[in-house]
Amino acid sequence: MATTGKYKYTDIVFEIKGKIGIIKLNRPKSLNAFGGRLLIDVISALRELNEHPETVFTVITGEGRFFSSGADVKAMLTRKEPEYANLAEKKVATVAGFAEALELVRSMVDHKKVLVLALNGPAVGGGAAWFEGQADIVLAAEGAYLQVPFSALGLVPEFGSATAFSQSMGVHRANDFLMFGRKLTVDELEKYGMVNRILPKENFHQKVLEFLEAQLEVNDGKSMMEMKRLQNLPLRRDRLMALYDALDALSERIAEGAHTKRFAQKNAELAGKSSESIRGSMMRSR
């Protein structure tokens, strides 16, 4: 059933089915990029489920072929850069601009219910980094993968992901993924302990529900939530500190303009490839 709250969700589908709350990213045309009201919708849903008296599991998943492509790059490229008096003013403005992202990750760190990430498809950038490390259980569809381009764009691993991933898969694997931007297939993710179960892609969302409902038939919800609380208690301070440290490092890189130079290079490369493709088509048509 849909929730009974007064807030109107626009960029997610939010449902409660028995003891399972479902947050489905719903911007499939943009591959569920973080545009529109998507982030504030997810934050609002997490708050609502955190206080729900009956739910045990909170599922975050996506509509369409991608879980999430992360930042809305098209919007970033068309956004006019404001004028700043100095780097200090630019950094402060950058930090303020990340308020929604900061609160989203904090909300996942402090979420009381068992947080299930259901990767219905690939996840890139923030879509890969923000959710995977904070989830308690990860279920993934066949063919899903994770990839982050932080180093390629002159940025840094976002919002505590360096700490969360190293805690989950080990330092060297996390370095390979976050530092070098290597794509991790769903089979590798399962091997590294980042994915609990790989489920068939067909009827994936229904299979996720069936799996969780089966756990509720044999396991006490309160006990599972207490297990999560006890395990995460000593990790919470580290993860919140990592969240702040990453925000500081990311804001410094952006204030320096490192990403702008990288974006310009990437756009020039893409434009060059496009021109070569057009010239090749013209030559072949003669």
PDB file of N, CA and C in Angstrom, residues 113-172:
ATOM      1  N   LYS A 113      16.006   0.532  10.768  1.00  0.00           N
ATOM      2  CA  LYS A 113      15.526  -0.705  10.163  1.00  0.00           C
ATOM      3  C   LYS A 113      16.657  -1.390   9.393  1.00  0.00           C
ATOM      4  N   VAL A 114      16.463  -2.649   9.037  1.00  0.00           N
ATOM      5  CA  VAL A 114      17.468  -3.368   8.254  1.00  0.00           C
ATOM      6  C   VAL A 114      17.435  -2.804   6.834  1.00  0.00           C
ATOM      7  N   LEU A 115      18.524  -2.161   6.438  1.00  0.00           N
ATOM      8  CA  LEU A 115      18.579  -1.449   5.167  1.00  0.00           C
ATOM      9  C   LEU A 115      19.050  -2.391   4.061  1.00  0.00           C
ATOM     10  N   VAL A 116      18.165  -2.614   3.108  1.00  0.00           N
ATOM     11  CA  VAL A 116      18.439  -3.556   2.011  1.00  0.00           C
ATOM     12  C   VAL A 116      18.610  -2.766   0.719  1.00  0.00           C
ATOM     13  N   LEU A 117      19.769  -2.916   0.090  1.00  0.00           N
ATOM     14  CA  LEU A 117      19.971  -2.340  -1.238  1.00  0.00           C
ATOM     15  C   LEU A 117      19.649  -3.420  -2.259  1.00  0.00           C
ATOM     16  N   ALA A 118      18.678  -3.148  -3.129  1.00  0.00           N
ATOM     17  CA  ALA A 118      18.285  -4.103  -4.170  1.00  0.00           C
ATOM     18  C   ALA A 118      18.732  -3.534  -5.508  1.00  0.00           C
ATOM     19  N   LEU A 119      19.916  -3.938  -5.945  1.00  0.00           N
ATOM     20  CA  LEU A 119      20.503  -3.417  -7.182  1.00  0.00           C
ATOM     21  C   LEU A 119      19.808  -4.065  -8.374  1.00  0.00           C
ATOM     22  N   ASN A 120      18.850  -3.343  -8.935  1.00  0.00           N
ATOM     23  CA  ASN A 120      18.113  -3.861 -10.090  1.00  0.00           C
ATOM     24  C   ASN A 120      18.919  -3.774 -11.380  1.00  0.00           C
ATOM     25  N   GLY A 121      20.029  -3.029 -11.341  1.00  0.00           N
ATOM     26  CA  GLY A 121      20.868  -2.861 -12.527  1.00  0.00           C
ATOM     27  C   GLY A 121      22.145  -2.151 -12.142  1.00  0.00           C
ATOM     28  N   PRO A 122      22.890  -1.646 -13.132  1.00  0.00           N
ATOM     29  CA  PRO A 122      24.165  -0.978 -12.861  1.00  0.00           C
ATOM     30  C   PRO A 122      24.004   0.259 -11.988  1.00  0.00           C
ATOM     31  N   ALA A 123      25.080   0.585 -11.277  1.00  0.00           N
ATOM     32  CA  ALA A 123      25.137   1.799 -10.474  1.00  0.00           C
ATOM     33  C   ALA A 123      26.485   2.461 -10.734  1.00  0.00           C
ATOM     34  N   VAL A 124      26.457   3.774 -10.962  1.00  0.00           N
ATOM     35  CA  VAL A 124      27.664   4.507 -11.353  1.00  0.00           C
ATOM     36  C   VAL A 124      27.807   5.744 -10.464  1.00  0.00           C
ATOM     37  N   GLY A 125      29.045   6.144 -10.191  1.00  0.00           N
ATOM     38  CA  GLY A 125      29.302   7.354  -9.412  1.00  0.00           C
ATOM     39  C   GLY A 125      28.667   7.286  -8.041  1.00  0.00           C
ATOM     40  N   GLY A 126      27.943   8.346  -7.676  1.00  0.00           N
ATOM     41  CA  GLY A 126      27.269   8.370  -6.381  1.00  0.00           C
ATOM     42  C   GLY A 126      26.257   7.248  -6.235  1.00  0.00           C
ATOM     43  N   GLY A 127      25.683   6.811  -7.343  1.00  0.00           N
ATOM     44  CA  GLY A 127      24.746   5.691  -7.294  1.00  0.00           C
ATOM     45  C   GLY A 127      25.404   4.413  -6.828  1.00  0.00           C
ATOM     46  N   ALA A 128      26.717   4.288  -7.086  1.00  0.00           N
ATOM     47  CA  ALA A 128      27.476   3.120  -6.633  1.00  0.00           C
ATOM     48  C   ALA A 128      28.074   3.340  -5.252  1.00  0.00           C
ATOM     49  N   ALA A 129      28.551   4.570  -4.994  1.00  0.00           N
ATOM     50  CA  ALA A 129      29.342   4.814  -3.782  1.00  0.00           C
ATOM     51  C   ALA A 129      28.515   5.075  -2.537  1.00  0.00           C
ATOM     52  N   TRP A 130      27.389   5.775  -2.668  1.00  0.00           N
ATOM     53  CA  TRP A 130      26.682   6.237  -1.477  1.00  0.00           C
ATOM     54  C   TRP A 130      25.904   5.134  -0.768  1.00  0.00           C
ATOM     55  N   PHE A 131      25.358   4.189  -1.529  1.00  0.00           N
ATOM     56  CA  PHE A 131      24.397   3.237  -0.965  1.00  0.00           C
ATOM     57  C   PHE A 131      25.034   1.901  -0.575  1.00  0.00           C
ATOM     58  N   GLU A 132      25.911   1.389  -1.415  1.00  0.00           N
ATOM     59  CA  GLU A 132      26.430   0.030  -1.236  1.00  0.00           C
ATOM     60  C   GLU A 132      27.107  -0.165   0.119  1.00  0.00           C
ATOM     61  N   GLY A 133      27.977   0.793   0.489  1.00  0.00           N
ATOM     62  CA  GLY A 133      28.725   0.631   1.728  1.00  0.00           C
ATOM     63  C   GLY A 133      27.884   0.799   2.982  1.00  0.00           C
ATOM     64  N   GLN A 134      26.746   1.488   2.874  1.00  0.00           N
ATOM     65  CA  GLN A 134      25.908   1.739   4.052  1.00  0.00           C
ATOM     66  C   GLN A 134      24.814   0.690   4.239  1.00  0.00           C
ATOM     67  N   ALA A 135      24.556  -0.109   3.216  1.00  0.00           N
ATOM     68  CA  ALA A 135      23.478  -1.101   3.295  1.00  0.00           C
ATOM     69  C   ALA A 135      23.857  -2.249   4.226  1.00  0.00           C
ATOM     70  N   ASP A 136      22.856  -2.827   4.877  1.00  0.00           N
ATOM     71  CA  ASP A 136      23.078  -3.991   5.741  1.00  0.00           C
ATOM     72  C   ASP A 136      23.053  -5.288   4.943  1.00  0.00           C
ATOM     73  N   ILE A 137      22.184  -5.336   3.939  1.00  0.00           N
ATOM     74  CA  ILE A 137      22.043  -6.496   3.059  1.00  0.00           C
ATOM     75  C   ILE A 137      21.992  -5.974   1.626  1.00  0.00           C
ATOM     76  N   VAL A 138      22.709  -6.646   0.713  1.00  0.00           N
ATOM     77  CA  VAL A 138      22.693  -6.241  -0.694  1.00  0.00           C
ATOM     78  C   VAL A 138      22.238  -7.415  -1.546  1.00  0.00           C
ATOM     79  N   LEU A 139      21.144  -7.212  -2.272  1.00  0.00           N
ATOM     80  CA  LEU A 139      20.628  -8.185  -3.235  1.00  0.00           C
ATOM     81  C   LEU A 139      20.795  -7.557  -4.615  1.00  0.00           C
ATOM     82  N   ALA A 140      21.299  -8.327  -5.570  1.00  0.00           N
ATOM     83  CA  ALA A 140      21.607  -7.744  -6.880  1.00  0.00           C
ATOM     84  C   ALA A 140      21.078  -8.624  -8.001  1.00  0.00           C
ATOM     85  N   ALA A 141      20.642  -7.962  -9.065  1.00  0.00           N
ATOM     86  CA  ALA A 141      20.171  -8.679 -10.250  1.00  0.00           C
ATOM     87  C   ALA A 141      21.349  -9.120 -11.094  1.00  0.00           C
ATOM     88  N   GLU A 142      21.169 -10.202 -11.814  1.00  0.00           N
ATOM     89  CA  GLU A 142      22.182 -10.654 -12.765  1.00  0.00           C
ATOM     90  C   GLU A 142      22.512  -9.516 -13.730  1.00  0.00           C
ATOM     91  N   GLY A 143      23.787  -9.317 -13.998  1.00  0.00           N
ATOM     92  CA  GLY A 143      24.202  -8.277 -14.934  1.00  0.00           C
ATOM     93  C   GLY A 143      24.459  -6.920 -14.307  1.00  0.00           C
ATOM     94  N   ALA A 144      24.161  -6.758 -13.030  1.00  0.00           N
ATOM     95  CA  ALA A 144      24.427  -5.476 -12.366  1.00  0.00           C
ATOM     96  C   ALA A 144      25.935  -5.284 -12.211  1.00  0.00           C
ATOM     97  N   TYR A 145      26.346  -4.045 -12.071  1.00  0.00           N
ATOM     98  CA  TYR A 145      27.751  -3.744 -11.799  1.00  0.00           C
ATOM     99  C   TYR A 145      27.862  -2.398 -11.108  1.00  0.00           C
ATOM    100  N   LEU A 146      29.031  -2.138 -10.518  1.00  0.00           N
ATOM    101  CA  LEU A 146      29.336  -0.852  -9.894  1.00  0.00           C
ATOM    102  C   LEU A 146      30.561  -0.254 -10.574  1.00  0.00           C
ATOM    103  N   GLN A 147      30.559   1.065 -10.752  1.00  0.00           N
ATOM    104  CA  GLN A 147      31.743   1.756 -11.274  1.00  0.00           C
ATOM    105  C   GLN A 147      31.713   3.207 -10.834  1.00  0.00           C
ATOM    106  N   VAL A 148      32.887   3.729 -10.446  1.00  0.00           N
ATOM    107  CA  VAL A 148      32.986   5.126 -10.024  1.00  0.00           C
ATOM    108  C   VAL A 148      34.114   5.809 -10.800  1.00  0.00           C
ATOM    109  N   PRO A 149      33.877   7.023 -11.326  1.00  0.00           N
ATOM    110  CA  PRO A 149      34.883   7.728 -12.110  1.00  0.00           C
ATOM    111  C   PRO A 149      35.567   8.864 -11.340  1.00  0.00           C
ATOM    112  N   PHE A 150      35.661   8.752 -10.019  1.00  0.00           N
ATOM    113  CA  PHE A 150      36.107   9.891  -9.223  1.00  0.00           C
ATOM    114  C   PHE A 150      37.493  10.391  -9.627  1.00  0.00           C
ATOM    115  N   SER A 151      38.465   9.492  -9.707  1.00  0.00           N
ATOM    116  CA  SER A 151      39.823   9.916 -10.065  1.00  0.00           C
ATOM    117  C   SER A 151      39.876  10.460 -11.485  1.00  0.00           C
ATOM    118  N   ALA A 152      39.122   9.847 -12.394  1.00  0.00           N
ATOM    119  CA  ALA A 152      39.116  10.296 -13.785  1.00  0.00           C
ATOM    120  C   ALA A 152      38.573  11.714 -13.919  1.00  0.00           C
ATOM    121  N   LEU A 153      37.713  12.117 -12.981  1.00  0.00           N
ATOM    122  CA  LEU A 153      37.113  13.450 -13.020  1.00  0.00           C
ATOM    123  C   LEU A 153      37.812  14.434 -12.087  1.00  0.00           C
ATOM    124  N   GLY A 154      38.926  14.014 -11.498  1.00  0.00           N
ATOM    125  CA  GLY A 154      39.652  14.894 -10.602  1.00  0.00           C
ATOM    126  C   GLY A 154      38.986  15.085  -9.253  1.00  0.00           C
ATOM    127  N   LEU A 155      38.123  14.154  -8.872  1.00  0.00           N
ATOM    128  CA  LEU A 155      37.391  14.249  -7.604  1.00  0.00           C
ATOM    129  C   LEU A 155      37.922  13.210  -6.621  1.00  0.00           C
ATOM    130  N   VAL A 156      37.193  12.952  -5.544  1.00  0.00           N
ATOM    131  CA  VAL A 156      37.576  11.961  -4.539  1.00  0.00           C
ATOM    132  C   VAL A 156      36.362  11.095  -4.222  1.00  0.00           C
ATOM    133  N   PRO A 157      36.573   9.905  -3.645  1.00  0.00           N
ATOM    134  CA  PRO A 157      35.434   9.075  -3.248  1.00  0.00           C
ATOM    135  C   PRO A 157      34.489   9.850  -2.344  1.00  0.00           C
ATOM    136  N   GLU A 158      33.219   9.798  -2.676  1.00  0.00           N
ATOM    137  CA  GLU A 158      32.239  10.688  -2.060  1.00  0.00           C
ATOM    138  C   GLU A 158      31.655  10.151  -0.758  1.00  0.00           C
ATOM    139  N   PHE A 159      31.488  11.035   0.198  1.00  0.00           N
ATOM    140  CA  PHE A 159      30.639  10.873   1.377  1.00  0.00           C
ATOM    141  C   PHE A 159      30.868   9.571   2.149  1.00  0.00           C
ATOM    142  N   GLY A 160      32.129   9.362   2.519  1.00  0.00           N
ATOM    143  CA  GLY A 160      32.461   8.238   3.390  1.00  0.00           C
ATOM    144  C   GLY A 160      32.636   6.924   2.690  1.00  0.00           C
ATOM    145  N   SER A 161      32.565   6.896   1.358  1.00  0.00           N
ATOM    146  CA  SER A 161      32.633   5.613   0.651  1.00  0.00           C
ATOM    147  C   SER A 161      34.002   4.953   0.791  1.00  0.00           C
ATOM    148  N   ALA A 162      35.082   5.733   0.906  1.00  0.00           N
ATOM    149  CA  ALA A 162      36.412   5.132   1.062  1.00  0.00           C
ATOM    150  C   ALA A 162      36.466   4.272   2.322  1.00  0.00           C
ATOM    151  N   THR A 163      35.905   4.787   3.413  1.00  0.00           N
ATOM    152  CA  THR A 163      35.889   4.031   4.671  1.00  0.00           C
ATOM    153  C   THR A 163      34.906   2.869   4.607  1.00  0.00           C
ATOM    154  N   ALA A 164      33.696   3.125   4.109  1.00  0.00           N
ATOM    155  CA  ALA A 164      32.665   2.079   4.080  1.00  0.00           C
ATOM    156  C   ALA A 164      33.080   0.902   3.205  1.00  0.00           C
ATOM    157  N   PHE A 165      33.667   1.189   2.046  1.00  0.00           N
ATOM    158  CA  PHE A 165      34.069   0.096   1.152  1.00  0.00           C
ATOM    159  C   PHE A 165      35.253  -0.672   1.713  1.00  0.00           C
ATOM    160  N   SER A 166      36.209   0.014   2.313  1.00  0.00           N
ATOM    161  CA  SER A 166      37.358  -0.705   2.883  1.00  0.00           C
ATOM    162  C   SER A 166      36.923  -1.587   4.042  1.00  0.00           C
ATOM    163  N   GLN A 167      35.925  -1.132   4.812  1.00  0.00           N
ATOM    164  CA  GLN A 167      35.402  -1.964   5.895  1.00  0.00           C
ATOM    165  C   GLN A 167      34.715  -3.207   5.362  1.00  0.00           C
ATOM    166  N   SER A 168      34.107  -3.100   4.173  1.00  0.00           N
ATOM    167  CA  SER A 168      33.310  -4.201   3.633  1.00  0.00           C
ATOM    168  C   SER A 168      34.116  -5.168   2.763  1.00  0.00           C
ATOM    169  N   MET A 169      35.043  -4.656   1.941  1.00  0.00           N
ATOM    170  CA  MET A 169      35.750  -5.540   1.002  1.00  0.00           C
ATOM    171  C   MET A 169      37.258  -5.587   1.207  1.00  0.00           C
ATOM    172  N   GLY A 170      37.772  -4.766   2.130  1.00  0.00           N
ATOM    173  CA  GLY A 170      39.215  -4.734   2.351  1.00  0.00           C
ATOM    174  C   GLY A 170      39.855  -3.550   1.636  1.00  0.00           C
ATOM    175  N   VAL A 171      40.979  -3.102   2.165  1.00  0.00           N
ATOM    176  CA  VAL A 171      41.629  -1.886   1.677  1.00  0.00           C
ATOM    177  C   VAL A 171      42.067  -2.007   0.226  1.00  0.00           C
ATOM    178  N   HIS A 172      42.734  -3.090  -0.141  1.00  0.00           N
ATOM    179  CA  HIS A 172      43.309  -3.191  -1.484  1.00  0.00           C
ATOM    180  C   HIS A 172      42.235  -3.295  -2.562  1.00  0.00           C
TER     181      HIS A 172
END
